[in-house]
Structures are given as C-alpha cells and as structure tokens.
C-alpha cells in the first residue's frame, strides 16, 4: 500500500504510550476539548460503548436487576456519613459551591460513585424482609478529580454502570458479589475477547467502605495490567451508617447486607491495548459497530455499485455491514478501515462479479480469501466467529507468556524488568510487604486469584509464611 | 373496593398540584432525596423513560444522526464565547470551583446544555463541504439552577437528549429544524398519546443564542400548557463566535449553519397530567413498561397459578405482560396497578378456567369484558390499540374544549380565568404587548402556530395591526 494513503501511527515497540494516543485519535474514537482531562466520545467510540452497554444491560436485567437514576450531586454532609468512604473519595471529588449568582450554604460534590445516595434511598423504601432483595443498577457519568489523565483509562469524567443491592444475609450478598463479577468476566471474555483473572483485592486496594472487593484483571500488550471491573461486598457499613433496617422473618429489626459493582468506559482502553497493532485498532466482531465493510472496486464500471449494494442488503440481515462507495482512493479506504479495526473487509469488482465470488480480508491476520457467492453468508459468519475466537486465544497466549511464577524478591525484580506482565508470588498478608514491593518495583498487588496455589513456603518479600498467592503487576 | 386497600390520592379538582405530587410518589415513579430540587427516578419511572428513549433514539438514528458524548463541565471562558447564550444561561448554572483540595484557576460550569462544547468540537473536525452535514446527538444529564422545583417538570438536574447539527446552507438547517420538531411531535402524538400544537416561539421566548425556536406545546388536564420539545435554528451565531468554517463547493471559506433540539424527562410530567385521573396514573400502551397485568383469582385453588403462568408465557410473545401472584389481597392489587396506570388488567379464576375465558379490565374507562381464550391475543392487541387511540382522542377533545379564540383583551382575561387552557388571539409582534399580557394575566405566549389564521384585525392588546395568531396560556 502506498505510503501516501497511510495515517501514520507510531509503532508500539517504539513508544507504546504514543501508539495508544495515535490510535484513539486517528481511529476517531475520541477528541480532546478545552475541558482538562475530559474526552469527547466521537460516533465510533460511542457506538462501541453502546454495544457494550446493550449487552451488559441485558445481562443485568436477566439477573433480576432494575435500572434507576440517582442525582448527580451529593451534599457534603451525606458523603461524610460513612467514614472510610469519605476518606477514600474526598481527595478526588469536584465541588460545586455556587448555584447561579448565589453561594451555597452547603457544598455539593459531583458524584464519584453513588453508594451514599442509594443508601439514603434504601433507608426510605426498605422496611420488611418482603422488600428484599433490592437489586438496582444505574447508567451514569461520574467524576473523579485525577491529576494525570489518559483517554478511557483515567479521565476526570467517565461513563459507567453502578449496581447497588440490598440483601437479608451476608451469604446472599456474597453470592451477588460473585454473580456480578462473573457477568463482567463473561462480558470481557466472550464479547470483548479479553481474558481475565478473577480474584480478591487486598485490604489496601479494596473499595473505600467495602468489606471486600472482587476484581477482574487483564493484561495489556505492553505487559501492564488493567483492573477491568470490580464487585464489592459492602457488608453492613453503609447500612449501619444510614440505618437501613428491616423487620426480619423472626419479626426482629436487622441491618441489610449490601453490594455494589461497576464497569466503565475504561474497558475500551483495554480492548485497544489487548487487540490493537501497528496498523491501528482491532475490534472483536461481537462488539464491532461495523463487522464487515464492503469496498466496491472499479466502482465506476457498470453494475459494480448495484451489485455491492445488493450484497449489503443481503448481508445486513445477519451481519452489521457497511459500505464505502465514496470516490476516495482504495488505498485510503483500506487504511481507514484497518485503522478503525473493522473485523472483515469485502472487496468486489467486475471480475469477481463475473466469477460469482468476492474477496474477504481479515483485519486480525491480514489473510485474504476468495469466497463463492453461493455460501457467502455462512462463510462470513464462520470467519467472524473465528476472528472472535482467535483474538481471545491470542490474548490468552500473550498473557500466559507474560505470567511468571517467582519465589524470591530478586527474581521478582528481574522478571518484572525483563518481561513485565504478571508476576505470581506468595505473600504473607502484611501491608508492609505490599508497600515495600510497590516502592521497590512499581508493581502493585492486582489480586489474590480465586484459584489459589502454594508456589512457595515463604512470602516473596519477608521471612514470614506465604499465605496467599498474589498476582502482581505494573498497572494502568 | 374497600377503602382499606386504597392508597389515597388527593382529588384533581380539590388540589391539582397535590394530586400530581401524590401520583408521582404513590405510583413509585420518583422519590425525593436530600439533594434539593433533584429527584430519584425509581424503577417504574426509569422504565417509562427507557421506553421513550428507545423509540426516540431509533427515530434519531433513522434520520441519519449519530450519538456522541461530550464532557459534563464547561470552562467559564468557553461558555462566554457566544454573548446571548451566556446571558441566558449564566443565572441558572451550577459552578464547580474546587477539585479535591485545590481551588481551580478557572470555574467550570456543569452543562445546562452543550452548544459551546459541540461548537468547539465542530471547529476541529469540519474543514470542507465534504464534512457536512454533521448530524450528532447526545443522551445526557444537564443541570439548571432552578429556585422552585417539581418532579419531572422543573428539576435541578434532568435527563434529555440534545441534537446538534451543522449544515452548508440556511435552508438545510431550516429543514433539519422542522424535521426534528416533527420527530418530537410524532413521538408525543403516536406514542405518548399527547396532542401537540406546532409553532414558533417569539423572540422573547426563543432559545438564548438561536435565530429562531420551534416548539411543540401540549395542554394539561388543569388547563395549563407545557412546552414539550424544542428545535432551534441557530443560524451562524455560534459558528461565527467559534469560527466553524469550511471550504465550500466554490472553494471559498464559509461559516456553517447550525441547529440544536432537545427532548427531556419533562414529558413524563406531561403524560401524567394529560392522561392521569383520581385513581392515579394512566400510561399509554405503547410506552407502558407493563401493558397487561395478570391477577390470578383464588390462586390457592388447584390449577389457577399454572394456568395464569401459562397465559403469561403465551401473551408475553406479543404484549409486555406482568403477573402478580403474591399473597397480597386482590383489592390491594387492583388499586396498585390502577395507581401505576397499567393499561389492561386480566383476571382469571377457577370458574373462568372452566369456561375457557378471562376477564379484561381497561384502566382508562374501567370497562370490563369477558373474553374467550380462543381469540385472547387478538382481543388484547385490539383493546390496547383502542386504549392508545382513545387516550389521544380524549386528550385532543379536552384541548379543543379548552381552546378559545378571543379578539379583545377583556375576553382574553375572562376566558383565561373561567376556562383556562389555550387562548388564541392576534398579536402585533411588539414585545411590550407580550410583556403586558404576561404581567396582567399570567399567560405567556406559547407559540405562533404554523397553521396561521387571521381571527381579527388588531392586536388583542393594542391598537396596532394583529400580525400573528398566537397561542397564549399559563404554563408549567
């Protein structure tokens, strides 16, 4: 392909951060604005989010949850009701102090998350065990006052869903916490083709106000980890602070057990960094706004355009199909849809029409094949399925190659420098060791995986017993 | 029905405002929170919004628009770029002055609407006539610092969609303005069963920064009007202030022509006040989260529950069907689903099963009919269609009864006091008369209807020529 047509992207190997910035802007996922640290989600970026939303919303409803909408603002006194929570969030909230010309008597924070708003509402509407469980979800924007920001990964404002539930017992809340983590894991693996490690966050890394936090962690192409979704068992911390009580089956007053769980636009950053390459984005078919793009070749010749549009109508029944019949040069078009990571390209010209065939080109492998019109729909579907599968397998292999079990701290440091990725190592459970590792290596504890193994006797950092297997990594 | 079961609602005639508040809370559409002027959209209220959203989003996409997402915050300097716009909105915006512990060097307002953010982005991405038209839409929350608030009708924060488009010519922008007003009108009339008057706002009432504003106006049960959707031709005001220029077909630099248009959760307030009655909400079938509710009678008797659940499975294929098989008393259930305005209730007990029939009860008329199982699906669909149609016709008749043409100011005042509703009267076009009418009667100009008639020679207020027919009304 002639260099003239190419929107240049920095090579991943040369500068991964610059590669990322190039891809998010040149694939037209986002644009910057004069609002520091915020991003504009452009049509293509938002369409990917809509597809993720649609699938996740359907899963959330199928698991019995109802959507609601809470206010954007939280009065300062309300945010302060749960001590751990305010401590965790106070440094990173935006404060509204004036409404119109008038100074407010109480500051309002722009929600960084909505536990306290849900808690106040739950107190109003829950009275008896008959009112439980309450299974709510909200789609919304939230704001966290980050100093350094990056599109999708860390922005002042982001879009997400936050689930909030109340239960009769600790056990039920635990089951819910697991259930929703599994919904997230399935979405990542089956739709976004991103393999995840499920596990528990350490005390230090758990959500401010939670009893414990479950997480799914994924690994980016550059060997850094990304927290991809979290599910918190809140215990009765908020419930006690807000007095969310109900008359139980024995006729006694009891405090509810709560959970909360969230999934954000951040995952689009993960999708980019797991599947992308030096030609741009690679979007998994299940989540792609356009799964197949038709490019008519020599379209000025008689019959080509009609044929291409007929094909589009036919394929649109089973596949999200686009067509570019503009007068732009073929090279520009090839480059553009590769940059946008559209899974499959279909080329059709006069000779193909004559021979009752088309050319299909895979975005992930670049593989070209000539396919008979006779069984085109079946072939397209099969190739899309294969792309979906291959992307997941490739990402999984990459993660496995970048996961190293170590038993000594020297090994830990060496492997992290040489290979990056996940370091599996035993930990005594002491926060001092966790902090030491972070300070010395830059790696943080990602999670205590649900699949625990004992790979050595001692903590990788001290002489104490190694109680937990931990995945460590540098992370976004 | 025994009084014991009844959630009491104030009668409309006694106190319409209290009736409204009773309905929104007792039908569980909303709850209040400690956030002044904001509301919590509860599952039932949010489900209605989701249905409206789904239909409108589909219309917006079918008319060629793409969804995007802009930042929540607007730097003060950006808001100030278009003079009329800042003048109109400054008194009613919320200001963020602190991020975390730090005071900001520039205040950020929480978007009251997003014209300036779109304008800044359009400047970046539009260069040539080939980039036009740009047809964007955003689903989001916005904040306006209202002093007195009311659920749905006027709240500090509300949900909406805002369309923003750029065009080559004034004419194209005009067509777009009309097109989207028609989309809103169709949604109101065909889905929400709310008849609307289409027309143009006066200079005084138009959007701050627009060339002109088109509106749809509806009439509530108490005879007050409600602005139900607006579509603005922005001309080149924002485009000039922001420098949104493109190379036109003649190779010359030209400024774009813009439109914006919005539709909000406010419409749920209209739905309540147009269709509701003293037993609560009446939800039009097309927008109802549950269209038919099955209530098994004597459900402890053998076979009743199985039969009812089978019916639910069967009807769910074509109708959004619910079932309440809880142990609550029938009277409570009747009352609850009437309060929630579910269009159709299906009762089925042992005798009905024996006779292969069920009872259907319409929410709007209270009419009961016995329907054979044989053609139940068809009958249900027909009755739902009839309810949808009847609600619209009833609302239209009500509006016609409450619309009075007057030629003198005395008549104007008398009719407004006696009947309320819309007053049709000629206007000279002078803002002094518009202000005088408002001050003297409390009625504002709702619109200059597209269907203009000349009902008298002179302005209803002064001795000048009556140039325009205007709909006047007290309004929410």
Short mmCIF file of N, CA, C and O in Angstrom, two decimals, chain A residues 31-35 38-43 46 50 57 61 66-73 75 78 90-102 104 108 110-111 117 120-121 124-125 130 136 141 143 145 147 157 159 327, chain B residues 31-35 38-43 46 50 57 61 66-73 75 78 90-102 104 108 110-111 117 120-121 124-125 130 136 141 143 145 147 157 159 327:
data_model
loop_
_atom_site.label_atom_id
_atom_site.label_comp_id
_atom_site.label_asym_id
_atom_site.label_seq_id
_atom_site.Cartn_x
_atom_site.Cartn_y
_atom_site.Cartn_z
N UNK A 31 -11.98 12.77 20.83
CA UNK A 31 -11.29 14.03 20.55
C UNK A 31 -11.07 14.71 21.90
O UNK A 31 -11.76 14.41 22.88
N UNK A 32 -10.10 15.59 21.94
CA UNK A 32 -9.87 16.37 23.14
C UNK A 32 -10.71 17.64 23.07
O UNK A 32 -11.19 18.04 22.02
N UNK A 33 -10.89 18.28 24.23
CA UNK A 33 -11.60 19.56 24.25
C UNK A 33 -10.86 20.47 25.21
O UNK A 33 -9.83 20.08 25.76
N UNK A 34 -11.38 21.67 25.42
CA UNK A 34 -10.70 22.57 26.35
C UNK A 34 -11.01 22.23 27.80
O UNK A 34 -10.56 22.90 28.71
N UNK A 35 -11.78 21.17 28.00
CA UNK A 35 -12.06 20.72 29.36
C UNK A 35 -10.96 19.76 29.78
O UNK A 35 -10.91 18.63 29.31
N UNK A 38 -10.94 15.64 30.33
CA UNK A 38 -12.16 15.01 29.84
C UNK A 38 -11.98 14.67 28.37
O UNK A 38 -11.11 15.21 27.71
N UNK A 39 -12.80 13.79 27.87
CA UNK A 39 -12.69 13.46 26.45
C UNK A 39 -14.06 13.55 25.79
O UNK A 39 -15.09 13.47 26.44
N UNK A 40 -14.03 13.75 24.50
CA UNK A 40 -15.24 13.69 23.70
C UNK A 40 -15.30 12.29 23.10
O UNK A 40 -14.35 11.85 22.44
N UNK A 41 -16.39 11.58 23.35
CA UNK A 41 -16.57 10.29 22.70
C UNK A 41 -17.20 10.54 21.35
O UNK A 41 -18.35 10.96 21.25
N UNK A 42 -16.43 10.31 20.29
CA UNK A 42 -16.92 10.54 18.92
C UNK A 42 -17.83 9.39 18.48
O UNK A 42 -17.93 8.37 19.19
N UNK A 43 -18.52 9.51 17.35
CA UNK A 43 -19.51 8.49 16.98
C UNK A 43 -18.98 7.05 17.04
O UNK A 43 -19.67 6.16 17.54
N UNK A 46 -18.41 6.07 20.72
CA UNK A 46 -19.66 5.93 21.46
C UNK A 46 -20.44 4.70 20.98
O UNK A 46 -21.10 4.03 21.78
N UNK A 50 -22.02 1.85 23.18
CA UNK A 50 -23.43 1.46 23.10
C UNK A 50 -23.58 -0.06 22.96
O UNK A 50 -24.48 -0.65 23.55
N UNK A 57 -26.37 -4.37 29.79
CA UNK A 57 -27.69 -4.05 30.32
C UNK A 57 -28.61 -5.27 30.26
O UNK A 57 -29.37 -5.54 31.19
N UNK A 61 -30.30 -7.06 33.49
CA UNK A 61 -31.74 -7.27 33.63
C UNK A 61 -32.06 -8.76 33.78
O UNK A 61 -32.91 -9.14 34.56
N UNK A 66 -33.10 -3.95 38.28
CA UNK A 66 -33.89 -2.88 37.66
C UNK A 66 -33.04 -1.62 37.58
O UNK A 66 -32.29 -1.31 38.50
N UNK A 67 -33.21 -0.87 36.51
CA UNK A 67 -32.49 0.39 36.37
C UNK A 67 -33.21 1.53 37.08
O UNK A 67 -34.43 1.61 37.05
N UNK A 68 -32.42 2.41 37.69
CA UNK A 68 -32.94 3.61 38.34
C UNK A 68 -31.99 4.75 37.99
O UNK A 68 -30.96 4.54 37.35
N UNK A 69 -32.33 5.97 38.42
CA UNK A 69 -31.40 7.08 38.23
C UNK A 69 -31.39 7.99 39.46
O UNK A 69 -32.42 8.49 39.87
N UNK A 70 -30.19 8.16 40.01
CA UNK A 70 -29.97 8.98 41.21
C UNK A 70 -29.42 10.36 40.83
O UNK A 70 -28.85 10.51 39.76
N UNK A 71 -29.53 11.33 41.74
CA UNK A 71 -28.99 12.66 41.44
C UNK A 71 -27.47 12.67 41.19
O UNK A 71 -26.74 11.82 41.69
N UNK A 72 -27.05 13.68 40.43
CA UNK A 72 -25.63 13.91 40.12
C UNK A 72 -24.86 14.45 41.32
O UNK A 72 -23.67 14.19 41.48
N UNK A 73 -25.57 15.25 42.15
CA UNK A 73 -24.88 15.93 43.26
C UNK A 73 -25.10 15.21 44.60
O UNK A 73 -26.16 14.66 44.85
N UNK A 75 -24.71 16.17 48.70
CA UNK A 75 -24.37 17.15 49.72
C UNK A 75 -23.19 16.64 50.56
O UNK A 75 -23.10 15.45 50.84
N UNK A 78 -23.82 14.33 53.45
CA UNK A 78 -24.24 12.96 53.10
C UNK A 78 -23.02 12.10 52.77
O UNK A 78 -22.92 10.95 53.18
N UNK A 90 -12.72 11.82 49.27
CA UNK A 90 -12.60 13.28 49.44
C UNK A 90 -11.51 13.91 48.57
O UNK A 90 -11.74 14.96 47.96
N UNK A 91 -10.33 13.30 48.47
CA UNK A 91 -9.27 13.97 47.70
C UNK A 91 -9.56 14.05 46.20
O UNK A 91 -8.88 14.77 45.49
N UNK A 92 -10.55 13.31 45.72
CA UNK A 92 -10.72 13.29 44.27
C UNK A 92 -12.14 13.64 43.83
O UNK A 92 -12.62 13.12 42.82
N UNK A 93 -12.80 14.52 44.58
CA UNK A 93 -14.12 14.94 44.09
C UNK A 93 -14.11 16.41 43.67
O UNK A 93 -13.32 17.22 44.16
N UNK A 94 -15.02 16.72 42.74
CA UNK A 94 -15.22 18.10 42.29
C UNK A 94 -16.34 18.71 43.14
O UNK A 94 -17.35 18.06 43.40
N UNK A 95 -16.13 19.96 43.57
CA UNK A 95 -17.10 20.60 44.47
C UNK A 95 -17.84 21.74 43.78
O UNK A 95 -17.23 22.66 43.25
N UNK A 96 -19.16 21.68 43.85
CA UNK A 96 -20.00 22.79 43.41
C UNK A 96 -20.24 23.69 44.62
O UNK A 96 -20.70 23.21 45.66
N UNK A 97 -19.90 24.96 44.46
CA UNK A 97 -20.05 25.89 45.60
C UNK A 97 -21.03 27.01 45.31
O UNK A 97 -21.46 27.70 46.22
N UNK A 98 -21.35 27.22 44.02
CA UNK A 98 -22.25 28.30 43.65
C UNK A 98 -23.34 27.80 42.70
O UNK A 98 -23.07 27.02 41.79
N UNK A 99 -24.57 28.27 42.92
CA UNK A 99 -25.67 27.99 42.00
C UNK A 99 -26.15 29.34 41.47
O UNK A 99 -26.64 30.17 42.24
N UNK A 100 -25.99 29.56 40.16
CA UNK A 100 -26.30 30.88 39.61
C UNK A 100 -25.39 31.91 40.27
O UNK A 100 -24.17 31.72 40.33
N UNK A 101 -25.99 32.97 40.83
CA UNK A 101 -25.18 34.04 41.43
C UNK A 101 -24.92 33.76 42.91
O UNK A 101 -24.14 34.46 43.55
N UNK A 102 -25.59 32.74 43.43
CA UNK A 102 -25.63 32.61 44.89
C UNK A 102 -24.67 31.55 45.42
O UNK A 102 -24.47 30.49 44.82
N UNK A 104 -23.67 28.62 47.84
CA UNK A 104 -24.44 27.58 48.53
C UNK A 104 -24.08 27.53 50.02
O UNK A 104 -22.93 27.77 50.39
N UNK A 108 -21.77 20.89 47.35
CA UNK A 108 -22.25 19.65 46.75
C UNK A 108 -21.09 19.03 45.98
O UNK A 108 -20.40 19.73 45.24
N UNK A 110 -19.80 16.46 43.03
CA UNK A 110 -20.28 15.77 41.84
C UNK A 110 -19.97 14.29 42.07
O UNK A 110 -18.82 13.94 42.34
N UNK A 111 -20.98 13.44 41.98
CA UNK A 111 -20.81 12.03 42.38
C UNK A 111 -19.55 11.40 41.79
O UNK A 111 -19.36 11.42 40.57
N UNK A 117 -26.02 7.93 48.06
CA UNK A 117 -27.34 8.27 47.54
C UNK A 117 -28.26 7.05 47.57
O UNK A 117 -29.42 7.13 47.96
N UNK A 120 -29.25 6.25 51.24
CA UNK A 120 -30.31 7.13 51.75
C UNK A 120 -31.68 6.68 51.21
O UNK A 120 -32.68 6.66 51.93
N UNK A 121 -31.72 6.33 49.92
CA UNK A 121 -32.97 5.88 49.30
C UNK A 121 -33.41 4.52 49.86
O UNK A 121 -34.59 4.32 50.16
N UNK A 124 -35.31 4.67 52.96
CA UNK A 124 -36.71 5.08 52.78
C UNK A 124 -37.63 3.97 52.33
O UNK A 124 -38.81 3.98 52.64
N UNK A 125 -37.10 3.05 51.53
CA UNK A 125 -38.03 2.12 50.86
C UNK A 125 -37.96 0.68 51.38
O UNK A 125 -38.74 -0.15 50.96
N UNK A 130 -39.79 -8.63 53.18
CA UNK A 130 -40.54 -8.74 51.93
C UNK A 130 -40.04 -7.73 50.89
O UNK A 130 -40.29 -7.88 49.70
N UNK A 136 -30.71 -3.02 42.24
CA UNK A 136 -30.76 -1.82 41.40
C UNK A 136 -29.47 -1.62 40.61
O UNK A 136 -28.39 -2.06 41.02
N UNK A 141 -22.83 9.09 34.40
CA UNK A 141 -21.48 9.65 34.37
C UNK A 141 -21.03 9.91 35.80
O UNK A 141 -21.86 10.21 36.66
N UNK A 143 -17.51 11.61 38.22
CA UNK A 143 -16.35 12.49 38.13
C UNK A 143 -15.35 12.19 39.24
O UNK A 143 -15.73 12.06 40.40
N UNK A 145 -11.45 13.62 40.37
CA UNK A 145 -10.51 14.68 40.06
C UNK A 145 -9.08 14.15 39.93
O UNK A 145 -8.25 14.34 40.79
N UNK A 147 -5.24 13.86 38.56
CA UNK A 147 -4.20 14.83 38.16
C UNK A 147 -3.71 14.55 36.74
O UNK A 147 -3.64 15.43 35.91
N UNK A 157 -13.99 12.68 33.97
CA UNK A 157 -15.36 12.17 33.93
C UNK A 157 -15.34 10.87 33.14
O UNK A 157 -14.61 10.76 32.16
N UNK A 159 -18.05 7.33 31.86
CA UNK A 159 -19.37 6.71 31.85
C UNK A 159 -19.25 5.31 32.43
O UNK A 159 -18.24 4.65 32.24
N UNK A 327 -15.79 8.43 -3.44
CA UNK A 327 -14.79 8.47 -4.51
C UNK A 327 -13.36 8.53 -3.96
O UNK A 327 -12.42 8.84 -4.68
N UNK B 31 -38.68 9.31 43.91
CA UNK B 31 -38.57 9.56 45.34
C UNK B 31 -37.75 10.83 45.50
O UNK B 31 -37.01 11.22 44.60
N UNK B 32 -37.91 11.47 46.63
CA UNK B 32 -37.09 12.64 46.92
C UNK B 32 -35.82 12.19 47.62
O UNK B 32 -35.73 11.07 48.12
N UNK B 33 -34.83 13.08 47.64
CA UNK B 33 -33.60 12.76 48.37
C UNK B 33 -33.17 14.03 49.08
O UNK B 33 -33.86 15.04 49.01
N UNK B 34 -32.04 13.98 49.75
CA UNK B 34 -31.59 15.19 50.45
C UNK B 34 -30.93 16.18 49.49
O UNK B 34 -30.46 17.22 49.89
N UNK B 35 -30.91 15.84 48.21
CA UNK B 35 -30.37 16.77 47.22
C UNK B 35 -31.51 17.68 46.75
O UNK B 35 -32.39 17.25 46.02
N UNK B 38 -33.63 17.87 43.20
CA UNK B 38 -33.34 16.73 42.32
C UNK B 38 -34.31 15.62 42.67
O UNK B 38 -34.92 15.62 43.73
N UNK B 39 -34.46 14.67 41.78
CA UNK B 39 -35.34 13.55 42.09
C UNK B 39 -34.62 12.24 41.80
O UNK B 39 -33.68 12.18 41.03
N UNK B 40 -35.11 11.21 42.47
CA UNK B 40 -34.65 9.85 42.17
C UNK B 40 -35.66 9.24 41.22
O UNK B 40 -36.86 9.22 41.53
N UNK B 41 -35.21 8.78 40.07
CA UNK B 41 -36.10 8.06 39.17
C UNK B 41 -36.11 6.60 39.61
O UNK B 41 -35.11 5.90 39.49
N UNK B 42 -37.24 6.17 40.15
CA UNK B 42 -37.36 4.79 40.64
C UNK B 42 -37.58 3.83 39.45
O UNK B 42 -37.76 4.29 38.32
N UNK B 43 -37.51 2.52 39.67
CA UNK B 43 -37.57 1.59 38.54
C UNK B 43 -38.74 1.84 37.57
O UNK B 43 -38.56 1.81 36.36
N UNK B 46 -38.09 5.12 35.66
CA UNK B 46 -36.98 4.99 34.73
C UNK B 46 -37.34 4.08 33.55
O UNK B 46 -36.92 4.31 32.42
N UNK B 50 -36.93 4.79 29.72
CA UNK B 50 -36.20 3.89 28.81
C UNK B 50 -37.01 3.59 27.55
O UNK B 50 -36.46 3.53 26.45
N UNK B 57 -34.54 7.31 20.25
CA UNK B 57 -33.19 7.01 19.75
C UNK B 57 -33.28 6.36 18.37
O UNK B 57 -32.49 6.69 17.48
N UNK B 61 -31.71 7.93 14.97
CA UNK B 61 -30.77 7.21 14.12
C UNK B 61 -31.33 7.05 12.70
O UNK B 61 -30.60 7.18 11.73
N UNK B 66 -25.89 10.47 14.53
CA UNK B 66 -25.00 9.58 15.28
C UNK B 66 -24.90 10.08 16.71
O UNK B 66 -24.85 11.29 16.96
N UNK B 67 -24.83 9.15 17.66
CA UNK B 67 -24.67 9.53 19.06
C UNK B 67 -23.21 9.78 19.42
O UNK B 67 -22.32 9.07 18.96
N UNK B 68 -23.00 10.79 20.23
CA UNK B 68 -21.66 11.11 20.76
C UNK B 68 -21.83 11.44 22.24
O UNK B 68 -22.95 11.48 22.75
N UNK B 69 -20.71 11.68 22.92
CA UNK B 69 -20.80 12.12 24.31
C UNK B 69 -19.76 13.20 24.60
O UNK B 69 -18.57 12.98 24.41
N UNK B 70 -20.26 14.34 25.08
CA UNK B 70 -19.41 15.50 25.39
C UNK B 70 -19.18 15.58 26.90
O UNK B 70 -19.96 15.04 27.68
N UNK B 71 -18.15 16.35 27.31
CA UNK B 71 -17.89 16.50 28.75
C UNK B 71 -19.05 17.16 29.52
O UNK B 71 -19.82 17.93 28.97
N UNK B 72 -19.10 16.84 30.81
CA UNK B 72 -20.10 17.41 31.73
C UNK B 72 -19.79 18.86 32.06
O UNK B 72 -20.69 19.66 32.31
N UNK B 73 -18.50 19.19 32.11
CA UNK B 73 -18.09 20.53 32.56
C UNK B 73 -17.77 21.46 31.39
O UNK B 73 -17.22 21.01 30.37
N UNK B 75 -15.69 25.11 30.80
CA UNK B 75 -14.91 26.21 31.38
C UNK B 75 -15.66 27.54 31.17
O UNK B 75 -16.27 27.74 30.12
N UNK B 78 -15.28 29.39 27.92
CA UNK B 78 -15.91 28.78 26.75
C UNK B 78 -17.40 29.15 26.70
O UNK B 78 -17.95 29.47 25.65
N UNK B 90 -26.28 32.12 32.28
CA UNK B 90 -25.45 32.40 33.46
C UNK B 90 -26.22 32.35 34.78
O UNK B 90 -25.72 31.80 35.76
N UNK B 91 -27.44 32.92 34.83
CA UNK B 91 -28.13 32.94 36.14
C UNK B 91 -28.53 31.56 36.63
O UNK B 91 -28.91 31.42 37.78
N UNK B 92 -28.48 30.55 35.76
CA UNK B 92 -29.00 29.27 36.20
C UNK B 92 -28.01 28.11 36.04
O UNK B 92 -28.42 26.98 35.80
N UNK B 93 -26.73 28.40 36.20
CA UNK B 93 -25.78 27.29 36.15
C UNK B 93 -25.13 27.04 37.51
O UNK B 93 -25.00 27.94 38.33
N UNK B 94 -24.74 25.78 37.71
CA UNK B 94 -24.01 25.39 38.91
C UNK B 94 -22.52 25.48 38.60
O UNK B 94 -22.08 25.07 37.54
N UNK B 95 -21.76 26.04 39.55
CA UNK B 95 -20.32 26.26 39.33
C UNK B 95 -19.46 25.36 40.18
O UNK B 95 -19.60 25.31 41.40
N UNK B 96 -18.55 24.66 39.54
CA UNK B 96 -17.52 23.89 40.25
C UNK B 96 -16.31 24.79 40.42
O UNK B 96 -15.81 25.35 39.44
N UNK B 97 -15.89 24.96 41.68
CA UNK B 97 -14.76 25.87 41.96
C UNK B 97 -13.57 25.15 42.56
O UNK B 97 -12.48 25.69 42.59
N UNK B 98 -13.81 23.90 43.05
CA UNK B 98 -12.72 23.16 43.68
C UNK B 98 -12.67 21.73 43.15
O UNK B 98 -13.70 21.10 42.97
N UNK B 99 -11.43 21.25 42.93
CA UNK B 99 -11.22 19.85 42.56
C UNK B 99 -10.36 19.22 43.64
O UNK B 99 -9.21 19.63 43.82
N UNK B 100 -10.92 18.25 44.37
CA UNK B 100 -10.20 17.72 45.52
C UNK B 100 -9.95 18.84 46.51
O UNK B 100 -10.87 19.58 46.87
N UNK B 101 -8.70 19.04 46.92
CA UNK B 101 -8.39 20.06 47.93
C UNK B 101 -8.07 21.41 47.26
O UNK B 101 -7.93 22.43 47.93
N UNK B 102 -7.93 21.38 45.94
CA UNK B 102 -7.35 22.54 45.27
C UNK B 102 -8.40 23.45 44.63
O UNK B 102 -9.41 22.99 44.09
N UNK B 104 -9.71 25.82 41.76
CA UNK B 104 -9.45 25.88 40.32
C UNK B 104 -9.08 27.30 39.90
O UNK B 104 -9.58 28.27 40.46
N UNK B 108 -15.63 25.98 36.46
CA UNK B 108 -16.27 25.13 35.46
C UNK B 108 -17.76 25.13 35.74
O UNK B 108 -18.17 24.95 36.88
N UNK B 110 -21.42 23.28 35.30
CA UNK B 110 -22.00 21.99 34.96
C UNK B 110 -22.96 22.25 33.80
O UNK B 110 -23.84 23.10 33.92
N UNK B 111 -22.78 21.55 32.68
CA UNK B 111 -23.52 21.89 31.45
C UNK B 111 -25.03 22.08 31.70
O UNK B 111 -25.67 21.19 32.24
N UNK B 117 -19.77 23.30 23.72
CA UNK B 117 -18.88 22.14 23.61
C UNK B 117 -18.92 21.56 22.20
O UNK B 117 -17.89 21.23 21.62
N UNK B 120 -17.07 23.95 19.77
CA UNK B 120 -15.61 23.82 19.83
C UNK B 120 -15.15 22.57 19.07
O UNK B 120 -14.15 22.61 18.33
N UNK B 121 -15.89 21.48 19.24
CA UNK B 121 -15.55 20.22 18.56
C UNK B 121 -15.76 20.35 17.04
O UNK B 121 -14.92 19.92 16.25
N UNK B 124 -13.01 21.81 15.18
CA UNK B 124 -11.88 20.89 14.98
C UNK B 124 -12.08 19.92 13.83
O UNK B 124 -11.12 19.49 13.20
N UNK B 125 -13.30 19.50 13.60
CA UNK B 125 -13.50 18.36 12.69
C UNK B 125 -14.13 18.74 11.35
O UNK B 125 -14.24 17.90 10.47
N UNK B 130 -17.37 18.56 2.23
CA UNK B 130 -17.46 17.10 2.28
C UNK B 130 -17.68 16.59 3.71
O UNK B 130 -18.08 15.46 3.91
N UNK B 136 -25.29 15.13 14.85
CA UNK B 136 -24.95 14.48 16.12
C UNK B 136 -26.07 14.58 17.14
O UNK B 136 -26.89 15.50 17.11
N UNK B 141 -27.31 14.00 31.13
CA UNK B 141 -27.93 14.78 32.20
C UNK B 141 -27.47 16.23 32.07
O UNK B 141 -26.34 16.49 31.64
N UNK B 143 -27.89 20.33 34.10
CA UNK B 143 -28.23 20.97 35.38
C UNK B 143 -28.61 22.43 35.16
O UNK B 143 -27.90 23.15 34.45
N UNK B 145 -30.00 25.71 37.60
CA UNK B 145 -30.19 26.04 39.00
C UNK B 145 -31.54 26.71 39.25
O UNK B 145 -31.63 27.91 39.43
N UNK B 147 -34.99 27.75 41.18
CA UNK B 147 -35.32 28.08 42.58
C UNK B 147 -36.45 27.18 43.10
O UNK B 147 -36.37 26.59 44.15
N UNK B 157 -31.59 18.94 38.09
CA UNK B 157 -30.94 18.09 37.09
C UNK B 157 -32.04 17.36 36.33
O UNK B 157 -33.04 16.96 36.92
N UNK B 159 -32.73 14.53 32.72
CA UNK B 159 -32.17 13.72 31.64
C UNK B 159 -32.80 14.18 30.33
O UNK B 159 -33.97 14.55 30.30
N UNK B 327 -49.17 -12.95 47.77
CA UNK B 327 -50.31 -13.25 48.64
C UNK B 327 -51.03 -11.98 49.10
O UNK B 327 -51.81 -12.00 50.04
#
